[in-house]
Amino acid sequence: MDRTTMTIRTPNDEIAVSIPQGGTHIAYDAAAAIAALVAVRQPIPNAEQSLATATPAFGRLERISGGERDIILAFVKNPTSCNTTLRTLAIGGEPRHLLIAMSNSLVDGEDFAWLWDVNFEAMASRVVHATIAGTRADELANRLKYAG
């Protein structure tokens, strides 16, 4: 989960990239960046190097050393982001201990109806323990109850 390696094919090139951050969403972002360059007919000679040295944003599947265990910080704000993060966490199939916090400040968004569009069910069998917190913990608890 520490690195995303992929090949992006354009009409004129094939670009092998290795990005120092894991996650399907990183692959989507890299492909979109290259597609944007191709769409506006800009050269992409430095794309491999640029992507290889990209600095991950805070909280975007950020790995933090927690002594005997690593902690993975994943900030999500919509169902697509949450589903992509859950799929990434499910890679390898090892059991997971989760802390999920939901809040509804102005920057977080106030409508959490999107929780019902998240496929928590796909991850349920891998979760050993889930702790929930935040100002919207009650809504999250209800959703996770239905997910199993």
PDB file of N, CA and C in Angstrom, residues 9-103:
ATOM      1  N   ARG A   9      -0.992   4.329 -21.110  1.00  0.00           N
ATOM      2  CA  ARG A   9      -0.824   4.359 -22.563  1.00  0.00           C
ATOM      3  C   ARG A   9      -1.562   5.565 -23.129  1.00  0.00           C
ATOM      4  N   THR A  10      -0.853   6.335 -23.937  1.00  0.00           N
ATOM      5  CA  THR A  10      -1.447   7.475 -24.632  1.00  0.00           C
ATOM      6  C   THR A  10      -1.407   7.148 -26.118  1.00  0.00           C
ATOM      7  N   PRO A  11      -1.985   7.979 -26.971  1.00  0.00           N
ATOM      8  CA  PRO A  11      -1.920   7.697 -28.407  1.00  0.00           C
ATOM      9  C   PRO A  11      -0.484   7.583 -28.946  1.00  0.00           C
ATOM     10  N   ASN A  12       0.461   8.260 -28.301  1.00  0.00           N
ATOM     11  CA  ASN A  12       1.833   8.262 -28.815  1.00  0.00           C
ATOM     12  C   ASN A  12       2.873   7.677 -27.879  1.00  0.00           C
ATOM     13  N   ASP A  13       2.527   7.411 -26.647  1.00  0.00           N
ATOM     14  CA  ASP A  13       3.511   6.978 -25.659  1.00  0.00           C
ATOM     15  C   ASP A  13       2.965   5.878 -24.766  1.00  0.00           C
ATOM     16  N   GLU A  14       3.895   5.244 -24.075  1.00  0.00           N
ATOM     17  CA  GLU A  14       3.577   4.330 -22.995  1.00  0.00           C
ATOM     18  C   GLU A  14       4.465   4.758 -21.835  1.00  0.00           C
ATOM     19  N   ILE A  15       3.854   5.162 -20.751  1.00  0.00           N
ATOM     20  CA  ILE A  15       4.591   5.739 -19.639  1.00  0.00           C
ATOM     21  C   ILE A  15       4.494   4.806 -18.435  1.00  0.00           C
ATOM     22  N   ALA A  16       5.633   4.314 -17.973  1.00  0.00           N
ATOM     23  CA  ALA A  16       5.684   3.491 -16.767  1.00  0.00           C
ATOM     24  C   ALA A  16       5.906   4.421 -15.584  1.00  0.00           C
ATOM     25  N   VAL A  17       5.003   4.389 -14.622  1.00  0.00           N
ATOM     26  CA  VAL A  17       5.133   5.274 -13.470  1.00  0.00           C
ATOM     27  C   VAL A  17       5.110   4.480 -12.168  1.00  0.00           C
ATOM     28  N   SER A  18       5.822   4.992 -11.200  1.00  0.00           N
ATOM     29  CA  SER A  18       5.832   4.440  -9.853  1.00  0.00           C
ATOM     30  C   SER A  18       5.689   5.623  -8.903  1.00  0.00           C
ATOM     31  N   ILE A  19       4.555   5.692  -8.246  1.00  0.00           N
ATOM     32  CA  ILE A  19       4.209   6.837  -7.410  1.00  0.00           C
ATOM     33  C   ILE A  19       4.365   6.440  -5.941  1.00  0.00           C
ATOM     34  N   PRO A  20       5.027   7.288  -5.143  1.00  0.00           N
ATOM     35  CA  PRO A  20       5.305   6.927  -3.750  1.00  0.00           C
ATOM     36  C   PRO A  20       4.098   7.036  -2.815  1.00  0.00           C
ATOM     37  N   GLN A  21       2.974   6.521  -3.269  1.00  0.00           N
ATOM     38  CA  GLN A  21       1.772   6.471  -2.448  1.00  0.00           C
ATOM     39  C   GLN A  21       0.877   5.376  -3.008  1.00  0.00           C
ATOM     40  N   GLY A  22       0.276   4.605  -2.128  1.00  0.00           N
ATOM     41  CA  GLY A  22      -0.587   3.535  -2.573  1.00  0.00           C
ATOM     42  C   GLY A  22      -2.018   3.986  -2.753  1.00  0.00           C
ATOM     43  N   GLY A  23      -2.776   3.181  -3.463  1.00  0.00           N
ATOM     44  CA  GLY A  23      -4.202   3.436  -3.583  1.00  0.00           C
ATOM     45  C   GLY A  23      -4.682   3.576  -5.008  1.00  0.00           C
ATOM     46  N   THR A  24      -5.841   2.998  -5.254  1.00  0.00           N
ATOM     47  CA  THR A  24      -6.452   3.064  -6.570  1.00  0.00           C
ATOM     48  C   THR A  24      -6.712   4.502  -6.986  1.00  0.00           C
ATOM     49  N   HIS A  25      -7.104   5.342  -6.025  1.00  0.00           N
ATOM     50  CA  HIS A  25      -7.390   6.742  -6.353  1.00  0.00           C
ATOM     51  C   HIS A  25      -6.151   7.460  -6.879  1.00  0.00           C
ATOM     52  N   ILE A  26      -4.967   7.041  -6.455  1.00  0.00           N
ATOM     53  CA  ILE A  26      -3.724   7.640  -6.946  1.00  0.00           C
ATOM     54  C   ILE A  26      -3.547   7.296  -8.425  1.00  0.00           C
ATOM     55  N   ALA A  27      -3.873   6.062  -8.789  1.00  0.00           N
ATOM     56  CA  ALA A  27      -3.796   5.667 -10.200  1.00  0.00           C
ATOM     57  C   ALA A  27      -4.774   6.488 -11.035  1.00  0.00           C
ATOM     58  N   TYR A  28      -5.984   6.686 -10.523  1.00  0.00           N
ATOM     59  CA  TYR A  28      -6.965   7.511 -11.233  1.00  0.00           C
ATOM     60  C   TYR A  28      -6.444   8.933 -11.429  1.00  0.00           C
ATOM     61  N   ASP A  29      -5.881   9.501 -10.364  1.00  0.00           N
ATOM     62  CA  ASP A  29      -5.377  10.878 -10.441  1.00  0.00           C
ATOM     63  C   ASP A  29      -4.235  11.003 -11.441  1.00  0.00           C
ATOM     64  N   ALA A  30      -3.313  10.042 -11.434  1.00  0.00           N
ATOM     65  CA  ALA A  30      -2.178  10.082 -12.366  1.00  0.00           C
ATOM     66  C   ALA A  30      -2.665   9.959 -13.806  1.00  0.00           C
ATOM     67  N   ALA A  31      -3.579   9.029 -14.048  1.00  0.00           N
ATOM     68  CA  ALA A  31      -4.111   8.857 -15.402  1.00  0.00           C
ATOM     69  C   ALA A  31      -4.841  10.118 -15.862  1.00  0.00           C
ATOM     70  N   ALA A  32      -5.577  10.750 -14.962  1.00  0.00           N
ATOM     71  CA  ALA A  32      -6.292  11.981 -15.312  1.00  0.00           C
ATOM     72  C   ALA A  32      -5.317  13.112 -15.632  1.00  0.00           C
ATOM     73  N   ALA A  33      -4.230  13.205 -14.885  1.00  0.00           N
ATOM     74  CA  ALA A  33      -3.236  14.254 -15.144  1.00  0.00           C
ATOM     75  C   ALA A  33      -2.598  14.072 -16.517  1.00  0.00           C
ATOM     76  N   ILE A  34      -2.247  12.837 -16.853  1.00  0.00           N
ATOM     77  CA  ILE A  34      -1.649  12.560 -18.165  1.00  0.00           C
ATOM     78  C   ILE A  34      -2.679  12.809 -19.265  1.00  0.00           C
ATOM     79  N   ALA A  35      -3.920  12.376 -19.043  1.00  0.00           N
ATOM     80  CA  ALA A  35      -4.979  12.594 -20.040  1.00  0.00           C
ATOM     81  C   ALA A  35      -5.198  14.082 -20.294  1.00  0.00           C
ATOM     82  N   ALA A  36      -5.116  14.890 -19.250  1.00  0.00           N
ATOM     83  CA  ALA A  36      -5.280  16.338 -19.421  1.00  0.00           C
ATOM     84  C   ALA A  36      -4.170  16.910 -20.295  1.00  0.00           C
ATOM     85  N   LEU A  37      -2.940  16.463 -20.084  1.00  0.00           N
ATOM     86  CA  LEU A  37      -1.826  16.925 -20.924  1.00  0.00           C
ATOM     87  C   LEU A  37      -2.033  16.521 -22.380  1.00  0.00           C
ATOM     88  N   VAL A  38      -2.458  15.288 -22.585  1.00  0.00           N
ATOM     89  CA  VAL A  38      -2.698  14.802 -23.946  1.00  0.00           C
ATOM     90  C   VAL A  38      -3.831  15.603 -24.593  1.00  0.00           C
ATOM     91  N   ALA A  39      -4.896  15.869 -23.835  1.00  0.00           N
ATOM     92  CA  ALA A  39      -6.059  16.581 -24.374  1.00  0.00           C
ATOM     93  C   ALA A  39      -5.717  17.985 -24.854  1.00  0.00           C
ATOM     94  N   VAL A  40      -4.797  18.641 -24.181  1.00  0.00           N
ATOM     95  CA  VAL A  40      -4.423  20.006 -24.585  1.00  0.00           C
ATOM     96  C   VAL A  40      -3.131  20.015 -25.402  1.00  0.00           C
ATOM     97  N   ARG A  41      -2.759  18.815 -25.859  1.00  0.00           N
ATOM     98  CA  ARG A  41      -1.599  18.633 -26.743  1.00  0.00           C
ATOM     99  C   ARG A  41      -0.302  19.205 -26.158  1.00  0.00           C
ATOM    100  N   GLN A  42      -0.093  18.926 -24.890  1.00  0.00           N
ATOM    101  CA  GLN A  42       1.143  19.350 -24.238  1.00  0.00           C
ATOM    102  C   GLN A  42       2.097  18.163 -24.150  1.00  0.00           C
ATOM    103  N   PRO A  43       3.390  18.408 -24.224  1.00  0.00           N
ATOM    104  CA  PRO A  43       4.354  17.311 -24.113  1.00  0.00           C
ATOM    105  C   PRO A  43       4.349  16.725 -22.699  1.00  0.00           C
ATOM    106  N   ILE A  44       4.672  15.450 -22.619  1.00  0.00           N
ATOM    107  CA  ILE A  44       4.674  14.780 -21.318  1.00  0.00           C
ATOM    108  C   ILE A  44       6.024  14.140 -20.998  1.00  0.00           C
ATOM    109  N   PRO A  45       7.136  14.758 -21.404  1.00  0.00           N
ATOM    110  CA  PRO A  45       8.425  14.107 -21.199  1.00  0.00           C
ATOM    111  C   PRO A  45       8.828  13.950 -19.738  1.00  0.00           C
ATOM    112  N   ASN A  46       8.345  14.791 -18.856  1.00  0.00           N
ATOM    113  CA  ASN A  46       8.747  14.720 -17.450  1.00  0.00           C
ATOM    114  C   ASN A  46       7.707  14.054 -16.557  1.00  0.00           C
ATOM    115  N   ALA A  47       6.705  13.469 -17.153  1.00  0.00           N
ATOM    116  CA  ALA A  47       5.609  12.902 -16.367  1.00  0.00           C
ATOM    117  C   ALA A  47       6.090  11.806 -15.423  1.00  0.00           C
ATOM    118  N   GLU A  48       6.924  10.894 -15.905  1.00  0.00           N
ATOM    119  CA  GLU A  48       7.398   9.799 -15.054  1.00  0.00           C
ATOM    120  C   GLU A  48       8.114  10.333 -13.823  1.00  0.00           C
ATOM    121  N   GLN A  49       9.038  11.259 -14.030  1.00  0.00           N
ATOM    122  CA  GLN A  49       9.801  11.826 -12.919  1.00  0.00           C
ATOM    123  C   GLN A  49       8.905  12.645 -11.990  1.00  0.00           C
ATOM    124  N   SER A  50       8.007  13.413 -12.564  1.00  0.00           N
ATOM    125  CA  SER A  50       7.108  14.232 -11.741  1.00  0.00           C
ATOM    126  C   SER A  50       6.232  13.366 -10.845  1.00  0.00           C
ATOM    127  N   LEU A  51       5.673  12.303 -11.404  1.00  0.00           N
ATOM    128  CA  LEU A  51       4.822  11.422 -10.612  1.00  0.00           C
ATOM    129  C   LEU A  51       5.633  10.630  -9.588  1.00  0.00           C
ATOM    130  N   ALA A  52       6.859  10.259  -9.948  1.00  0.00           N
ATOM    131  CA  ALA A  52       7.714   9.483  -9.044  1.00  0.00           C
ATOM    132  C   ALA A  52       8.146  10.284  -7.821  1.00  0.00           C
ATOM    133  N   THR A  53       8.125  11.597  -7.941  1.00  0.00           N
ATOM    134  CA  THR A  53       8.560  12.438  -6.823  1.00  0.00           C
ATOM    135  C   THR A  53       7.404  13.207  -6.190  1.00  0.00           C
ATOM    136  N   ALA A  54       6.185  12.844  -6.543  1.00  0.00           N
ATOM    137  CA  ALA A  54       5.013  13.527  -5.985  1.00  0.00           C
ATOM    138  C   ALA A  54       4.939  13.290  -4.477  1.00  0.00           C
ATOM    139  N   THR A  55       4.593  14.317  -3.756  1.00  0.00           N
ATOM    140  CA  THR A  55       4.451  14.217  -2.308  1.00  0.00           C
ATOM    141  C   THR A  55       2.984  13.974  -1.966  1.00  0.00           C
ATOM    142  N   PRO A  56       2.694  12.891  -1.251  1.00  0.00           N
ATOM    143  CA  PRO A  56       1.302  12.614  -0.893  1.00  0.00           C
ATOM    144  C   PRO A  56       0.712  13.728  -0.033  1.00  0.00           C
ATOM    145  N   ALA A  57      -0.562  14.001  -0.241  1.00  0.00           N
ATOM    146  CA  ALA A  57      -1.269  14.998   0.557  1.00  0.00           C
ATOM    147  C   ALA A  57      -1.552  14.433   1.942  1.00  0.00           C
ATOM    148  N   PHE A  58      -1.617  15.294   2.927  1.00  0.00           N
ATOM    149  CA  PHE A  58      -1.913  14.889   4.295  1.00  0.00           C
ATOM    150  C   PHE A  58      -3.227  14.118   4.346  1.00  0.00           C
ATOM    151  N   GLY A  59      -3.182  12.958   4.987  1.00  0.00           N
ATOM    152  CA  GLY A  59      -4.393  12.197   5.214  1.00  0.00           C
ATOM    153  C   GLY A  59      -4.902  11.384   4.047  1.00  0.00           C
ATOM    154  N   ARG A  60      -4.162  11.320   2.982  1.00  0.00           N
ATOM    155  CA  ARG A  60      -4.598  10.539   1.817  1.00  0.00           C
ATOM    156  C   ARG A  60      -3.860   9.206   1.820  1.00  0.00           C
ATOM    157  N   LEU A  61      -4.383   8.267   2.591  1.00  0.00           N
ATOM    158  CA  LEU A  61      -3.742   6.974   2.830  1.00  0.00           C
ATOM    159  C   LEU A  61      -2.309   7.167   3.325  1.00  0.00           C
ATOM    160  N   GLU A  62      -2.166   8.093   4.233  1.00  0.00           N
ATOM    161  CA  GLU A  62      -0.865   8.406   4.821  1.00  0.00           C
ATOM    162  C   GLU A  62      -0.526   7.353   5.877  1.00  0.00           C
ATOM    163  N   ARG A  63       0.666   6.801   5.793  1.00  0.00           N
ATOM    164  CA  ARG A  63       1.112   5.791   6.753  1.00  0.00           C
ATOM    165  C   ARG A  63       1.898   6.483   7.864  1.00  0.00           C
ATOM    166  N   ILE A  64       1.485   6.216   9.106  1.00  0.00           N
ATOM    167  CA  ILE A  64       2.135   6.787  10.276  1.00  0.00           C
ATOM    168  C   ILE A  64       2.601   5.630  11.149  1.00  0.00           C
ATOM    169  N   SER A  65       3.862   5.644  11.539  1.00  0.00           N
ATOM    170  CA  SER A  65       4.392   4.579  12.378  1.00  0.00           C
ATOM    171  C   SER A  65       3.800   4.702  13.773  1.00  0.00           C
ATOM    172  N   GLY A  66       3.216   3.609  14.240  1.00  0.00           N
ATOM    173  CA  GLY A  66       2.585   3.606  15.557  1.00  0.00           C
ATOM    174  C   GLY A  66       3.201   2.577  16.479  1.00  0.00           C
ATOM    175  N   GLY A  67       4.523   2.467  16.455  1.00  0.00           N
ATOM    176  CA  GLY A  67       5.189   1.474  17.292  1.00  0.00           C
ATOM    177  C   GLY A  67       5.156   0.121  16.618  1.00  0.00           C
ATOM    178  N   GLU A  68       4.443  -0.825  17.221  1.00  0.00           N
ATOM    179  CA  GLU A  68       4.363  -2.172  16.657  1.00  0.00           C
ATOM    180  C   GLU A  68       3.451  -2.248  15.439  1.00  0.00           C
ATOM    181  N   ARG A  69       2.589  -1.275  15.283  1.00  0.00           N
ATOM    182  CA  ARG A  69       1.648  -1.261  14.164  1.00  0.00           C
ATOM    183  C   ARG A  69       1.750   0.056  13.425  1.00  0.00           C
ATOM    184  N   ASP A  70       1.456  -0.009  12.155  1.00  0.00           N
ATOM    185  CA  ASP A  70       1.349   1.220  11.389  1.00  0.00           C
ATOM    186  C   ASP A  70      -0.101   1.686  11.408  1.00  0.00           C
ATOM    187  N   ILE A  71      -0.261   2.978  11.351  1.00  0.00           N
ATOM    188  CA  ILE A  71      -1.584   3.587  11.296  1.00  0.00           C
ATOM    189  C   ILE A  71      -1.732   4.188   9.906  1.00  0.00           C
ATOM    190  N   ILE A  72      -2.848   3.924   9.274  1.00  0.00           N
ATOM    191  CA  ILE A  72      -3.099   4.483   7.952  1.00  0.00           C
ATOM    192  C   ILE A  72      -4.209   5.515   8.097  1.00  0.00           C
ATOM    193  N   LEU A  73      -3.883   6.751   7.778  1.00  0.00           N
ATOM    194  CA  LEU A  73      -4.832   7.849   7.877  1.00  0.00           C
ATOM    195  C   LEU A  73      -5.456   8.069   6.505  1.00  0.00           C
ATOM    196  N   ALA A  74      -6.773   7.943   6.443  1.00  0.00           N
ATOM    197  CA  ALA A  74      -7.472   8.086   5.163  1.00  0.00           C
ATOM    198  C   ALA A  74      -8.605   9.093   5.320  1.00  0.00           C
ATOM    199  N   PHE A  75      -8.494  10.195   4.640  1.00  0.00           N
ATOM    200  CA  PHE A  75      -9.494  11.257   4.682  1.00  0.00           C
ATOM    201  C   PHE A  75     -10.413  11.091   3.478  1.00  0.00           C
ATOM    202  N   VAL A  76     -11.714  10.922   3.721  1.00  0.00           N
ATOM    203  CA  VAL A  76     -12.677  10.764   2.626  1.00  0.00           C
ATOM    204  C   VAL A  76     -13.826  11.747   2.820  1.00  0.00           C
ATOM    205  N   LYS A  77     -14.425  12.167   1.699  1.00  0.00           N
ATOM    206  CA  LYS A  77     -15.523  13.132   1.776  1.00  0.00           C
ATOM    207  C   LYS A  77     -16.721  12.769   0.910  1.00  0.00           C
ATOM    208  N   ASN A  78     -16.665  11.607   0.250  1.00  0.00           N
ATOM    209  CA  ASN A  78     -17.770  11.228  -0.619  1.00  0.00           C
ATOM    210  C   ASN A  78     -17.737   9.718  -0.816  1.00  0.00           C
ATOM    211  N   PRO A  79     -18.796   9.128  -1.360  1.00  0.00           N
ATOM    212  CA  PRO A  79     -18.841   7.672  -1.475  1.00  0.00           C
ATOM    213  C   PRO A  79     -17.770   7.091  -2.390  1.00  0.00           C
ATOM    214  N   THR A  80     -17.447   7.762  -3.474  1.00  0.00           N
ATOM    215  CA  THR A  80     -16.416   7.237  -4.374  1.00  0.00           C
ATOM    216  C   THR A  80     -15.077   7.179  -3.664  1.00  0.00           C
ATOM    217  N   SER A  81     -14.727   8.239  -2.977  1.00  0.00           N
ATOM    218  CA  SER A  81     -13.475   8.281  -2.227  1.00  0.00           C
ATOM    219  C   SER A  81     -13.456   7.215  -1.131  1.00  0.00           C
ATOM    220  N   CYS A  82     -14.557   7.059  -0.434  1.00  0.00           N
ATOM    221  CA  CYS A  82     -14.629   6.073   0.638  1.00  0.00           C
ATOM    222  C   CYS A  82     -14.541   4.652   0.089  1.00  0.00           C
ATOM    223  N   ASN A  83     -15.274   4.353  -0.978  1.00  0.00           N
ATOM    224  CA  ASN A  83     -15.218   3.016  -1.579  1.00  0.00           C
ATOM    225  C   ASN A  83     -13.822   2.688  -2.093  1.00  0.00           C
ATOM    226  N   THR A  84     -13.169   3.644  -2.719  1.00  0.00           N
ATOM    227  CA  THR A  84     -11.814   3.428  -3.228  1.00  0.00           C
ATOM    228  C   THR A  84     -10.857   3.163  -2.073  1.00  0.00           C
ATOM    229  N   THR A  85     -11.002   3.899  -0.996  1.00  0.00           N
ATOM    230  CA  THR A  85     -10.153   3.694   0.182  1.00  0.00           C
ATOM    231  C   THR A  85     -10.407   2.326   0.799  1.00  0.00           C
ATOM    232  N   LEU A  86     -11.659   1.925   0.919  1.00  0.00           N
ATOM    233  CA  LEU A  86     -11.971   0.605   1.475  1.00  0.00           C
ATOM    234  C   LEU A  86     -11.403  -0.512   0.605  1.00  0.00           C
ATOM    235  N   ARG A  87     -11.487  -0.362  -0.719  1.00  0.00           N
ATOM    236  CA  ARG A  87     -10.902  -1.378  -1.611  1.00  0.00           C
ATOM    237  C   ARG A  87      -9.394  -1.465  -1.407  1.00  0.00           C
ATOM    238  N   THR A  88      -8.746  -0.332  -1.239  1.00  0.00           N
ATOM    239  CA  THR A  88      -7.302  -0.324  -1.015  1.00  0.00           C
ATOM    240  C   THR A  88      -6.967  -0.992   0.314  1.00  0.00           C
ATOM    241  N   LEU A  89      -7.727  -0.700   1.356  1.00  0.00           N
ATOM    242  CA  LEU A  89      -7.484  -1.320   2.661  1.00  0.00           C
ATOM    243  C   LEU A  89      -7.726  -2.824   2.631  1.00  0.00           C
ATOM    244  N   ALA A  90      -8.569  -3.286   1.732  1.00  0.00           N
ATOM    245  CA  ALA A  90      -8.893  -4.712   1.639  1.00  0.00           C
ATOM    246  C   ALA A  90      -7.827  -5.516   0.903  1.00  0.00           C
ATOM    247  N   ILE A  91      -6.913  -4.842   0.204  1.00  0.00           N
ATOM    248  CA  ILE A  91      -5.864  -5.557  -0.541  1.00  0.00           C
ATOM    249  C   ILE A  91      -5.048  -6.399   0.430  1.00  0.00           C
ATOM    250  N   GLY A  92      -4.822  -7.631   0.069  1.00  0.00           N
ATOM    251  CA  GLY A  92      -4.048  -8.522   0.913  1.00  0.00           C
ATOM    252  C   GLY A  92      -4.908  -9.364   1.833  1.00  0.00           C
ATOM    253  N   GLY A  93      -6.091  -8.892   2.146  1.00  0.00           N
ATOM    254  CA  GLY A  93      -7.031  -9.686   2.920  1.00  0.00           C
ATOM    255  C   GLY A  93      -6.762  -9.792   4.410  1.00  0.00           C
ATOM    256  N   GLU A  94      -5.726  -9.112   4.931  1.00  0.00           N
ATOM    257  CA  GLU A  94      -5.463  -9.243   6.361  1.00  0.00           C
ATOM    258  C   GLU A  94      -6.546  -8.541   7.180  1.00  0.00           C
ATOM    259  N   PRO A  95      -6.763  -9.026   8.405  1.00  0.00           N
ATOM    260  CA  PRO A  95      -7.771  -8.410   9.268  1.00  0.00           C
ATOM    261  C   PRO A  95      -7.413  -6.956   9.579  1.00  0.00           C
ATOM    262  N   ARG A  96      -8.420  -6.148   9.786  1.00  0.00           N
ATOM    263  CA  ARG A  96      -8.204  -4.721  10.047  1.00  0.00           C
ATOM    264  C   ARG A  96      -8.898  -4.292  11.339  1.00  0.00           C
ATOM    265  N   HIS A  97      -8.241  -3.407  12.043  1.00  0.00           N
ATOM    266  CA  HIS A  97      -8.822  -2.692  13.175  1.00  0.00           C
ATOM    267  C   HIS A  97      -9.053  -1.277  12.667  1.00  0.00           C
ATOM    268  N   LEU A  98     -10.273  -0.812  12.734  1.00  0.00           N
ATOM    269  CA  LEU A  98     -10.595   0.494  12.163  1.00  0.00           C
ATOM    270  C   LEU A  98     -11.052   1.481  13.228  1.00  0.00           C
ATOM    271  N   LEU A  99     -10.635   2.711  13.056  1.00  0.00           N
ATOM    272  CA  LEU A  99     -11.194   3.849  13.775  1.00  0.00           C
ATOM    273  C   LEU A  99     -11.767   4.743  12.691  1.00  0.00           C
ATOM    274  N   ILE A 100     -13.066   4.930  12.722  1.00  0.00           N
ATOM    275  CA  ILE A 100     -13.717   5.764  11.714  1.00  0.00           C
ATOM    276  C   ILE A 100     -14.382   6.925  12.444  1.00  0.00           C
ATOM    277  N   ALA A 101     -14.013   8.129  12.067  1.00  0.00           N
ATOM    278  CA  ALA A 101     -14.595   9.323  12.681  1.00  0.00           C
ATOM    279  C   ALA A 101     -15.286  10.146  11.601  1.00  0.00           C
ATOM    280  N   MET A 102     -16.495  10.551  11.872  1.00  0.00           N
ATOM    281  CA  MET A 102     -17.258  11.374  10.935  1.00  0.00           C
ATOM    282  C   MET A 102     -17.660  12.653  11.657  1.00  0.00           C
ATOM    283  N   SER A 103     -17.427  13.767  11.001  1.00  0.00           N
ATOM    284  CA  SER A 103     -17.843  15.038  11.587  1.00  0.00           C
ATOM    285  C   SER A 103     -18.575  15.859  10.537  1.00  0.00           C
TER     286      SER A 103
END
